[in-house]
Tab-separated table of C-alpha atoms in Angstrom:
chain	number	residue	atom	x	y	z
A	1	UNK	CA	-29.904	23.630	-13.464
A	2	UNK	CA	-27.913	25.515	-16.107
A	3	UNK	CA	-27.565	22.567	-18.430
A	4	UNK	CA	-31.259	21.870	-18.607
A	5	UNK	CA	-33.385	22.892	-21.345
A	6	UNK	CA	-37.308	22.696	-21.139
A	7	UNK	CA	-38.278	20.236	-23.952
A	8	UNK	CA	-41.487	18.213	-24.644
A	9	UNK	CA	-42.079	15.105	-22.696
A	10	UNK	CA	-40.876	11.866	-24.371
A	11	UNK	CA	-42.439	8.396	-23.889
A	12	UNK	CA	-40.621	6.330	-21.338
A	13	UNK	CA	-41.129	3.039	-19.794
A	14	UNK	CA	-41.526	3.373	-16.073
A	15	UNK	CA	-41.246	0.434	-13.618
A	16	UNK	CA	-42.039	1.101	-10.120
A	17	UNK	CA	-39.946	-0.906	-7.624
A	18	UNK	CA	-40.979	0.442	-4.176
A	19	UNK	CA	-43.559	3.211	-3.630
A	20	UNK	CA	-45.075	4.807	-0.383
A	21	UNK	CA	-46.420	7.753	-2.266
A	22	UNK	CA	-50.059	8.094	-3.136
A	23	UNK	CA	-52.052	9.766	-5.844
A	24	UNK	CA	-50.838	13.145	-7.124
A	25	UNK	CA	-47.497	12.883	-5.358
A	26	UNK	CA	-46.666	9.650	-7.189
A	27	UNK	CA	-47.810	10.987	-10.435
A	28	UNK	CA	-45.616	14.149	-9.828
A	29	UNK	CA	-42.587	11.810	-9.361
A	30	UNK	CA	-43.017	10.079	-12.570
A	31	UNK	CA	-43.880	13.198	-14.750
A	32	UNK	CA	-40.922	15.302	-13.180
A	33	UNK	CA	-38.325	12.566	-13.827
A	34	UNK	CA	-39.517	12.345	-17.351
A	35	UNK	CA	-39.331	15.968	-17.757
A	36	UNK	CA	-35.970	16.132	-16.103
A	37	UNK	CA	-34.580	13.437	-18.388
A	38	UNK	CA	-36.003	15.422	-21.406
A	39	UNK	CA	-34.469	18.661	-20.178
A	40	UNK	CA	-31.149	17.440	-18.749
A	41	UNK	CA	-30.515	14.514	-20.907
A	42	UNK	CA	-30.106	10.702	-19.976
A	43	UNK	CA	-26.398	11.279	-19.003
A	44	UNK	CA	-26.587	14.326	-16.698
A	45	UNK	CA	-27.845	12.624	-13.387
A	46	UNK	CA	-26.690	15.448	-11.195
A	47	UNK	CA	-28.794	17.963	-12.907
A	48	UNK	CA	-31.677	15.665	-13.305
A	49	UNK	CA	-31.783	14.992	-9.498
A	50	UNK	CA	-31.539	18.599	-8.768
A	51	UNK	CA	-34.419	19.478	-11.130
A	52	UNK	CA	-36.739	16.718	-9.450
A	53	UNK	CA	-35.523	17.702	-5.856
A	54	UNK	CA	-36.334	21.295	-6.268
A	55	UNK	CA	-39.996	20.385	-7.774
A	56	UNK	CA	-40.526	18.445	-4.839
A	57	UNK	CA	-39.329	20.963	-2.345
A	58	UNK	CA	-41.319	23.806	-4.147
A	59	UNK	CA	-44.557	21.824	-4.134
A	60	UNK	CA	-44.475	19.673	-1.147
A	61	UNK	CA	-42.201	21.622	1.263
A	62	UNK	CA	-39.568	20.056	3.638
A	63	UNK	CA	-36.298	18.292	3.077
A	64	UNK	CA	-36.501	16.359	-0.230
A	65	UNK	CA	-33.633	14.222	-1.546
A	66	UNK	CA	-33.296	12.718	-4.981
A	67	UNK	CA	-30.781	10.316	-6.229
A	68	UNK	CA	-30.595	9.507	-10.068
A	69	UNK	CA	-28.276	7.015	-11.692
A	70	UNK	CA	-27.620	3.505	-13.203
A	71	UNK	CA	-26.066	1.660	-10.195
A	72	UNK	CA	-26.242	2.692	-6.620
A	73	UNK	CA	-27.161	1.353	-3.206
A	74	UNK	CA	-29.213	3.284	-0.597
A	75	UNK	CA	-30.141	2.861	2.937
A	76	UNK	CA	-32.120	6.103	3.992
A	77	UNK	CA	-34.348	7.283	6.826
A	78	UNK	CA	-37.617	8.738	5.326
A	79	UNK	CA	-41.056	9.992	6.206
A	80	UNK	CA	-43.423	7.157	5.782
A	81	UNK	CA	-45.757	8.231	3.023
A	82	UNK	CA	-42.761	10.072	1.025
A	83	UNK	CA	-40.620	7.593	-0.580
A	84	UNK	CA	-40.498	6.083	-4.211
A	85	UNK	CA	-37.921	4.304	-6.023
A	86	UNK	CA	-38.465	3.448	-9.722
A	87	UNK	CA	-36.722	3.230	-13.137
A	88	UNK	CA	-37.345	5.271	-16.257
A	89	UNK	CA	-36.071	3.155	-18.902
A	90	UNK	CA	-32.682	2.016	-17.442
A	91	UNK	CA	-32.255	4.958	-15.044
A	92	UNK	CA	-32.972	4.636	-11.345
A	93	UNK	CA	-34.829	7.426	-9.692
A	94	UNK	CA	-35.062	7.514	-5.748
A	95	UNK	CA	-37.072	10.251	-4.292
A	96	UNK	CA	-37.636	10.713	-0.488
A	97	UNK	CA	-38.478	13.247	2.241
A	98	UNK	CA	-36.137	13.138	5.289
A	99	UNK	CA	-37.320	14.061	8.764
A	100	UNK	CA	-34.664	16.681	9.187
């Protein structure tokens, strides 16, 4: 995460598309996505995804994956209660835990 700087959290419009996370995990996903965008910038999607993935791996253990971008398709296998797909403004964020 060499390109990331810790910064104050800005206001973002979050639109949830598909969510199988509950409570605190869902709130962490939204908060960490906003923090990552603040820290890494809106263009640096790889650093943003890395930031979010590391936060999930630290707190929730296991094999977490994160995809961030403006246009992508996906077909993934995931743990039933560990999947979310949402937009922060016009940036897509997909976070899931795989079974491996």
